[in-house]
Amino acid sequence: MSPRIISADCHVNEPPHVFDRVPAQYRDRTPRIMRGTDGGDGWSFDGKPPKRTYGVEAMAGRAKDEHVASGMRFEDILPGNYDGAAHVADMDLDGVDVSVVYPANAVFTYQAADRGLAQACMAAYNDWILDEFQAADPARIVGLPMLPVDDGIAAATTELDRVLAAGAKAAFLPGNPVRPYHDPYYTDLWAAAAANGVPLTYHRTFGGKPQESDWDNIADNNFSAAGTVHRFFSSTRQLTYMALGGVFERHPGLRLVVGEVNFGWLPFWAQTADEQFENQHSMGTLSVTRPPSGCLGEQVFVTVLDDRVGFDLVRSGAYPYLAEAAMFSTDYPHSVCLWPNTRKIADELTRGLDAADAEAILSGNAARVYGV
């Protein structure tokens, strides 16, 4: 039997009332759940029928062979998508102790042209995820409020202070910010997160305007096999520039979690980044003083699903940092989610692992980073 399990990457599907708390001046323009042309329900951000309706992002409880890409209605999805108490009940069915919960459609507020409306919607979401969803069992749910990093760092740090006062244990960043995360623009945010001892996290390409390579998914909200594969490798640019740009060295208390990217690729990334560090450090062209791999398991973490390549690499013992950098996850309620078979799959993945490594991946790393 596997030890305690913390899922470091789960999601909500926001309920219809999630934006009800916005100020009166925005209420006639808030995003709404509407019926789509395929008969399913989805979120509309422009008053028109949604481009996509519920499907792959709400598959928990559906047979895997149904292949529901879209066309589901709100009443078809499990209450654990939007109700905290029901979410905990689904965790109990799955043998999961703690769930770290990312937003879903609310991330499209990062793309909204009306930034006043966008910030009001973010604040409303943050109030809902903390005051309703997480509040159902604060010891077992870690809600991730969104920070408006594209609206000035003062706005982001002010919102961070506000949500921390409301009980947040961490905060969410967009995967595609207007300015890259190695930009000095973020200095005050990194310092604030480090000073408060709270981790920050982004999830693949969730949130923000699209990179060209991910246009199909983010701009048109399409589901594609190619986009899904690409997003497992989407964090390499951010991490490389942050590590070699000195972000982690300048802010030793900063902890960053990258959601749903797995870890089988990490050794090659670490090897390549360390080689360039050695090459250019000897030339005196770098300001950093330690190889990028040194941040893995100390400041940088990744969430993993059933990445059998990654678990085989841990078993090999060749890359000790892998077990310290990985946080297990179920991805409830998405189509690839392990629910309700997480215990069985965790036992299979960790078979033959050193007990300390298994414990670190399944719960220990998330426990120490998120303080749960």
Short mmCIF file of C-alpha atoms in Angstrom, two decimals:
data_model
loop_
_atom_site.label_atom_id
_atom_site.label_comp_id
_atom_site.label_asym_id
_atom_site.label_seq_id
_atom_site.Cartn_x
_atom_site.Cartn_y
_atom_site.Cartn_z
CA MET A 1 0.00 0.00 0.00
CA SER A 2 1.35 3.40 -0.99
CA PRO A 3 1.87 6.01 1.73
CA ARG A 4 -0.11 9.20 2.06
CA ILE A 5 -1.04 10.72 -1.32
CA ILE A 6 -1.27 14.43 -2.09
CA SER A 7 -2.51 15.34 -5.55
CA ALA A 8 -0.56 18.45 -6.51
CA ASP A 9 -2.60 19.05 -9.66
CA CYS A 10 -6.39 18.88 -9.64
CA HIS A 11 -8.89 21.31 -11.16
CA VAL A 12 -12.29 22.82 -10.67
CA ASN A 13 -14.91 23.58 -13.26
CA GLU A 14 -16.33 26.81 -11.96
CA PRO A 15 -20.04 27.02 -11.03
CA PRO A 16 -22.40 29.53 -12.71
CA HIS A 17 -22.22 31.93 -9.73
CA VAL A 18 -18.41 32.19 -9.57
CA PHE A 19 -18.33 35.78 -10.85
CA ASP A 20 -21.39 37.02 -8.94
CA ARG A 21 -19.21 39.06 -6.58
CA VAL A 22 -17.92 41.49 -9.20
CA PRO A 23 -18.82 45.18 -8.67
CA ALA A 24 -22.16 46.32 -10.08
CA GLN A 25 -20.58 48.16 -13.03
CA TYR A 26 -19.31 44.87 -14.49
CA ARG A 27 -22.20 42.51 -13.82
CA ASP A 28 -23.83 42.82 -17.22
CA ARG A 29 -20.54 41.82 -18.88
CA THR A 30 -19.29 38.98 -16.72
CA PRO A 31 -18.58 35.61 -18.39
CA ARG A 32 -21.51 33.20 -18.28
CA ILE A 33 -22.27 29.54 -18.84
CA MET A 34 -24.30 29.21 -22.05
CA ARG A 35 -25.60 26.43 -24.25
CA GLY A 36 -23.36 25.68 -27.21
CA THR A 37 -24.29 24.65 -30.74
CA ASP A 38 -23.49 21.01 -29.89
CA GLY A 39 -26.05 21.01 -27.09
CA GLY A 40 -23.50 21.13 -24.31
CA ASP A 41 -22.72 23.92 -21.87
CA GLY A 42 -19.62 26.09 -21.86
CA TRP A 43 -18.32 29.45 -20.73
CA SER A 44 -18.94 32.47 -22.93
CA PHE A 45 -16.68 35.50 -22.49
CA ASP A 46 -18.24 37.60 -25.24
CA GLY A 47 -21.99 36.95 -24.94
CA LYS A 48 -21.93 34.52 -27.88
CA PRO A 49 -22.39 30.74 -27.74
CA PRO A 50 -19.17 29.18 -26.39
CA LYS A 51 -16.56 27.83 -28.78
CA ARG A 52 -16.15 24.75 -26.62
CA THR A 53 -18.46 23.00 -24.22
CA TYR A 54 -17.70 20.66 -21.32
CA GLY A 55 -15.89 17.50 -22.31
CA VAL A 56 -12.30 16.44 -21.72
CA GLU A 57 -11.86 18.82 -18.79
CA ALA A 58 -14.75 17.21 -16.88
CA MET A 59 -14.42 13.50 -17.64
CA ALA A 60 -14.17 12.17 -14.08
CA GLY A 61 -16.98 9.70 -13.57
CA ARG A 62 -17.31 8.96 -17.29
CA ALA A 63 -16.14 5.78 -18.97
CA LYS A 64 -12.81 6.30 -20.70
CA ASP A 65 -14.15 4.74 -23.90
CA GLU A 66 -16.82 7.41 -24.21
CA HIS A 67 -14.26 9.82 -25.68
CA VAL A 68 -16.34 12.87 -24.76
CA ALA A 69 -14.38 15.77 -26.25
CA SER A 70 -17.30 18.17 -25.75
CA GLY A 71 -21.08 18.33 -25.61
CA MET A 72 -21.63 17.74 -21.90
CA ARG A 73 -23.97 19.93 -19.89
CA PHE A 74 -23.24 21.36 -16.48
CA GLU A 75 -25.61 18.89 -14.81
CA ASP A 76 -23.64 16.01 -16.40
CA ILE A 77 -20.40 16.70 -14.52
CA LEU A 78 -19.59 15.47 -11.03
CA PRO A 79 -20.36 17.94 -8.21
CA GLY A 80 -16.74 17.49 -7.13
CA ASN A 81 -15.88 19.80 -10.02
CA TYR A 82 -17.45 22.82 -8.29
CA ASP A 83 -18.45 21.85 -4.74
CA GLY A 84 -15.70 21.57 -2.14
CA ALA A 85 -17.43 19.01 0.07
CA ALA A 86 -18.18 16.80 -2.95
CA HIS A 87 -14.56 17.21 -4.06
CA VAL A 88 -13.38 15.89 -0.70
CA ALA A 89 -15.79 12.97 -0.99
CA ASP A 90 -14.28 12.11 -4.37
CA MET A 91 -10.81 12.35 -2.82
CA ASP A 92 -11.90 9.84 -0.19
CA LEU A 93 -13.06 7.43 -2.92
CA ASP A 94 -9.63 7.76 -4.51
CA GLY A 95 -7.47 7.49 -1.39
CA VAL A 96 -6.16 11.05 -1.76
CA ASP A 97 -5.41 13.04 1.38
CA VAL A 98 -4.93 16.59 0.02
CA SER A 99 -5.84 18.20 -3.29
CA VAL A 100 -4.14 21.27 -4.81
CA VAL A 101 -6.76 22.82 -7.07
CA TYR A 102 -6.11 24.88 -10.21
CA PRO A 103 -8.67 27.07 -11.99
CA ALA A 104 -10.28 26.16 -15.31
CA ASN A 105 -12.14 28.63 -17.52
CA ALA A 106 -11.41 31.52 -15.17
CA VAL A 107 -7.90 31.66 -16.66
CA PHE A 108 -9.34 33.21 -19.82
CA THR A 109 -9.64 36.46 -17.86
CA TYR A 110 -5.91 36.87 -18.54
CA GLN A 111 -6.82 37.44 -22.20
CA ALA A 112 -9.71 39.88 -21.65
CA ALA A 113 -9.28 43.27 -23.30
CA ASP A 114 -11.13 45.09 -20.49
CA ARG A 115 -8.57 44.79 -17.71
CA GLY A 116 -10.87 46.33 -15.11
CA LEU A 117 -13.43 43.60 -15.78
CA ALA A 118 -10.68 40.98 -15.86
CA GLN A 119 -9.28 41.97 -12.46
CA ALA A 120 -12.79 42.09 -10.98
CA CYS A 121 -13.45 38.56 -12.28
CA MET A 122 -10.12 37.31 -10.92
CA ALA A 123 -10.89 38.73 -7.49
CA ALA A 124 -14.37 37.16 -7.58
CA TYR A 125 -12.86 33.79 -8.53
CA ASN A 126 -10.29 34.11 -5.75
CA ASP A 127 -13.01 34.82 -3.21
CA TRP A 128 -15.00 31.82 -4.42
CA ILE A 129 -12.09 29.36 -4.42
CA LEU A 130 -11.06 30.36 -0.89
CA ASP A 131 -14.35 31.26 0.80
CA GLU A 132 -16.44 28.45 -0.68
CA PHE A 133 -14.42 25.67 -2.27
CA GLN A 134 -11.34 25.52 -0.01
CA ALA A 135 -13.44 26.44 3.02
CA ALA A 136 -15.26 23.10 2.75
CA ASP A 137 -12.12 21.50 4.27
CA PRO A 138 -9.11 23.85 4.48
CA ALA A 139 -6.88 21.07 5.79
CA ARG A 140 -7.44 19.01 2.64
CA ILE A 141 -8.01 21.52 -0.17
CA VAL A 142 -5.42 24.01 -1.38
CA GLY A 143 -7.15 26.52 -3.65
CA LEU A 144 -4.96 28.56 -6.01
CA PRO A 145 -6.09 32.19 -6.36
CA MET A 146 -4.99 33.95 -9.55
CA LEU A 147 -2.59 36.90 -9.54
CA PRO A 148 -3.05 39.72 -12.11
CA VAL A 149 0.61 39.83 -13.09
CA ASP A 150 -0.07 41.54 -16.42
CA ASP A 151 -1.73 44.52 -14.74
CA GLY A 152 1.30 45.87 -12.91
CA ILE A 153 3.28 44.15 -10.20
CA ALA A 154 1.73 46.43 -7.57
CA ALA A 155 -1.67 44.94 -8.50
CA ALA A 156 -0.25 41.42 -8.26
CA THR A 157 1.45 41.91 -4.89
CA THR A 158 -1.64 43.68 -3.50
CA GLU A 159 -3.81 40.73 -4.54
CA LEU A 160 -1.27 38.31 -3.10
CA ASP A 161 -1.48 40.09 0.25
CA ARG A 162 -5.28 40.04 0.09
CA VAL A 163 -5.62 36.33 -0.66
CA LEU A 164 -2.98 35.36 1.90
CA ALA A 165 -5.02 37.20 4.53
CA ALA A 166 -8.05 35.19 3.36
CA GLY A 167 -6.28 31.84 3.88
CA ALA A 168 -4.44 31.13 0.62
CA LYS A 169 -1.46 28.76 0.88
CA ALA A 170 -0.15 29.48 -2.64
CA ALA A 171 -1.03 31.46 -5.76
CA PHE A 172 -1.45 30.91 -9.49
CA LEU A 173 0.48 32.59 -12.31
CA PRO A 174 -0.42 32.52 -16.02
CA GLY A 175 1.61 30.18 -18.19
CA ASN A 176 1.89 32.84 -20.90
CA PRO A 177 2.46 36.19 -19.19
CA VAL A 178 2.93 39.36 -21.22
CA ARG A 179 6.48 39.65 -19.87
CA PRO A 180 8.61 36.52 -19.38
CA TYR A 181 9.30 35.54 -15.80
CA HIS A 182 13.02 36.30 -15.95
CA ASP A 183 12.18 39.99 -16.53
CA PRO A 184 13.20 42.23 -13.57
CA TYR A 185 9.60 43.47 -13.68
CA TYR A 186 8.70 40.57 -11.34
CA THR A 187 11.28 41.33 -8.65
CA ASP A 188 8.79 42.61 -6.08
CA LEU A 189 6.47 39.65 -6.61
CA TRP A 190 9.26 37.08 -6.18
CA ALA A 191 10.41 38.92 -3.06
CA ALA A 192 6.88 39.03 -1.62
CA ALA A 193 6.26 35.33 -2.22
CA ALA A 194 9.62 34.42 -0.67
CA ALA A 195 9.07 36.70 2.32
CA ASN A 196 5.66 35.13 2.96
CA GLY A 197 6.95 31.60 2.47
CA VAL A 198 4.31 30.73 -0.13
CA PRO A 199 4.92 28.90 -3.40
CA LEU A 200 3.79 30.21 -6.77
CA THR A 201 2.68 27.95 -9.58
CA TYR A 202 1.81 28.00 -13.24
CA HIS A 203 0.18 25.18 -15.18
CA ARG A 204 1.59 24.49 -18.62
CA THR A 205 0.23 27.21 -20.93
CA PHE A 206 -2.89 27.98 -18.85
CA GLY A 207 -3.56 31.69 -18.81
CA GLY A 208 -2.35 34.48 -21.06
CA LYS A 209 -2.09 35.17 -24.77
CA PRO A 210 -0.93 32.25 -26.89
CA GLN A 211 2.51 31.38 -28.01
CA GLU A 212 2.44 30.66 -31.74
CA SER A 213 2.96 26.96 -31.11
CA ASP A 214 -0.09 26.76 -28.87
CA TRP A 215 -2.40 29.03 -30.83
CA ASP A 216 -4.90 26.29 -31.63
CA ASN A 217 -5.67 25.58 -28.01
CA ILE A 218 -5.49 28.97 -26.36
CA ALA A 219 -6.84 31.27 -29.06
CA ASP A 220 -9.55 29.02 -30.45
CA ASN A 221 -10.06 26.85 -27.34
CA ASN A 222 -9.69 23.69 -29.38
CA PHE A 223 -8.69 20.29 -28.05
CA SER A 224 -5.99 18.59 -30.09
CA ALA A 225 -3.63 15.68 -29.62
CA ALA A 226 -0.66 17.73 -30.84
CA GLY A 227 -1.39 20.53 -28.38
CA THR A 228 -1.64 18.08 -25.50
CA VAL A 229 1.76 16.56 -26.31
CA HIS A 230 3.41 19.96 -26.78
CA ARG A 231 2.20 21.28 -23.43
CA PHE A 232 4.11 18.59 -21.53
CA PHE A 233 7.27 20.33 -22.79
CA SER A 234 5.97 23.89 -22.54
CA SER A 235 7.88 24.87 -19.39
CA THR A 236 11.42 24.47 -20.68
CA ARG A 237 11.70 28.05 -21.97
CA GLN A 238 10.46 29.67 -18.76
CA LEU A 239 12.61 27.50 -16.49
CA THR A 240 15.74 27.88 -18.59
CA TYR A 241 15.58 31.66 -18.73
CA MET A 242 14.65 31.95 -15.06
CA ALA A 243 17.46 29.66 -13.90
CA LEU A 244 20.22 31.01 -16.15
CA GLY A 245 18.90 34.55 -15.70
CA GLY A 246 19.51 34.31 -11.97
CA VAL A 247 15.92 34.54 -10.71
CA PHE A 248 16.27 31.64 -8.28
CA GLU A 249 19.71 32.72 -7.12
CA ARG A 250 18.54 36.28 -6.40
CA HIS A 251 15.47 34.97 -4.55
CA PRO A 252 16.61 31.87 -2.64
CA GLY A 253 13.28 31.68 -0.82
CA LEU A 254 11.25 31.55 -4.02
CA ARG A 255 9.57 28.21 -4.75
CA LEU A 256 7.95 27.56 -8.13
CA VAL A 257 5.73 24.61 -9.04
CA VAL A 258 5.09 23.85 -12.71
CA GLY A 259 1.87 21.90 -13.15
CA GLU A 260 1.24 18.88 -15.38
CA VAL A 261 4.53 18.62 -17.22
CA ASN A 262 5.80 15.27 -15.86
CA PHE A 263 9.51 14.67 -15.23
CA GLY A 264 11.00 12.19 -17.68
CA TRP A 265 12.49 15.13 -19.62
CA LEU A 266 14.16 16.76 -16.62
CA PRO A 267 17.55 14.96 -16.77
CA PHE A 268 18.15 16.05 -20.36
CA TRP A 269 17.09 19.61 -19.52
CA ALA A 270 19.39 19.67 -16.48
CA GLN A 271 22.30 18.24 -18.48
CA THR A 272 21.88 20.76 -21.28
CA ALA A 273 21.37 23.76 -19.02
CA ASP A 274 24.33 22.77 -16.81
CA GLU A 275 26.57 22.36 -19.87
CA GLN A 276 25.77 25.89 -21.00
CA PHE A 277 26.33 27.16 -17.48
CA GLU A 278 29.80 25.60 -17.44
CA ASN A 279 30.63 26.89 -20.92
CA GLN A 280 29.57 30.48 -20.33
CA HIS A 281 30.45 30.73 -16.66
CA SER A 282 34.08 30.15 -17.57
CA MET A 283 33.80 33.03 -20.06
CA GLY A 284 32.47 35.35 -17.39
CA THR A 285 29.25 35.98 -19.30
CA LEU A 286 26.83 34.71 -16.63
CA SER A 287 25.84 36.32 -13.36
CA VAL A 288 24.68 33.05 -11.76
CA THR A 289 27.11 31.04 -9.68
CA ARG A 290 25.50 27.60 -9.53
CA PRO A 291 24.34 25.15 -12.23
CA PRO A 292 20.61 25.26 -13.05
CA SER A 293 20.10 21.68 -11.87
CA GLY A 294 20.77 22.94 -8.35
CA CYS A 295 17.33 24.52 -8.18
CA LEU A 296 15.51 21.22 -8.80
CA GLY A 297 13.89 19.93 -5.63
CA GLU A 298 14.88 23.07 -3.73
CA GLN A 299 13.12 25.85 -5.61
CA VAL A 300 11.66 24.24 -8.71
CA PHE A 301 9.12 21.42 -8.68
CA VAL A 302 6.97 19.70 -11.30
CA THR A 303 3.75 17.75 -10.99
CA VAL A 304 3.63 14.28 -12.51
CA LEU A 305 0.98 11.80 -13.57
CA ASP A 306 1.65 8.25 -14.72
CA ASP A 307 5.02 9.15 -16.28
CA ARG A 308 6.53 5.68 -16.40
CA VAL A 309 9.74 6.93 -18.02
CA GLY A 310 10.22 9.38 -15.15
CA PHE A 311 9.58 6.74 -12.50
CA ASP A 312 12.03 4.37 -14.23
CA LEU A 313 14.67 7.12 -14.08
CA VAL A 314 14.06 7.52 -10.35
CA ARG A 315 14.41 3.75 -9.93
CA SER A 316 17.75 3.88 -11.72
CA GLY A 317 19.20 6.11 -9.00
CA ALA A 318 21.13 8.11 -11.60
CA TYR A 319 19.36 11.41 -10.96
CA PRO A 320 18.80 11.96 -7.22
CA TYR A 321 17.09 15.33 -7.74
CA LEU A 322 14.15 13.72 -9.57
CA ALA A 323 12.53 12.31 -6.45
CA GLU A 324 12.94 15.65 -4.68
CA ALA A 325 11.47 17.71 -7.54
CA ALA A 326 8.38 15.65 -8.38
CA MET A 327 4.89 15.98 -6.94
CA PHE A 328 2.38 13.27 -7.77
CA SER A 329 -1.03 14.28 -9.15
CA THR A 330 -4.31 12.79 -10.32
CA ASP A 331 -5.46 15.62 -12.66
CA TYR A 332 -9.05 15.23 -11.43
CA PRO A 333 -11.45 15.74 -13.24
CA HIS A 334 -9.73 15.82 -16.67
CA SER A 335 -9.82 13.08 -19.27
CA VAL A 336 -6.40 11.71 -18.31
CA CYS A 337 -7.20 11.72 -14.60
CA LEU A 338 -6.23 8.73 -12.50
CA TRP A 339 -9.46 8.96 -10.43
CA PRO A 340 -10.83 6.72 -9.03
CA ASN A 341 -7.88 4.32 -9.41
CA THR A 342 -5.13 6.50 -7.97
CA ARG A 343 -4.06 4.14 -5.17
CA LYS A 344 -3.66 1.23 -7.57
CA ILE A 345 -1.73 3.29 -10.11
CA ALA A 346 0.48 4.86 -7.42
CA ASP A 347 1.41 1.40 -6.15
CA GLU A 348 2.32 0.29 -9.67
CA LEU A 349 4.39 3.40 -10.41
CA THR A 350 6.35 3.29 -7.18
CA ARG A 351 6.97 -0.47 -7.10
CA GLY A 352 10.69 -1.06 -6.55
CA LEU A 353 11.37 2.56 -5.56
CA ASP A 354 13.29 3.39 -2.44
CA ALA A 355 10.68 4.03 0.27
CA ALA A 356 11.95 7.55 0.90
CA ASP A 357 11.76 8.41 -2.81
CA ALA A 358 8.22 7.06 -3.07
CA GLU A 359 7.11 9.04 -0.05
CA ALA A 360 8.71 12.22 -1.37
CA ILE A 361 6.95 11.99 -4.73
CA LEU A 362 3.56 10.85 -3.47
CA SER A 363 3.24 13.39 -0.67
CA GLY A 364 6.42 14.63 1.00
CA ASN A 365 7.44 17.26 -1.53
CA ALA A 366 3.97 18.75 -1.78
CA ALA A 367 3.61 18.68 2.00
CA ARG A 368 6.78 20.67 2.58
CA VAL A 369 6.19 23.15 -0.26
CA TYR A 370 2.48 23.81 0.34
CA GLY A 371 2.63 23.39 4.12
CA VAL A 372 -0.06 20.71 4.34
#
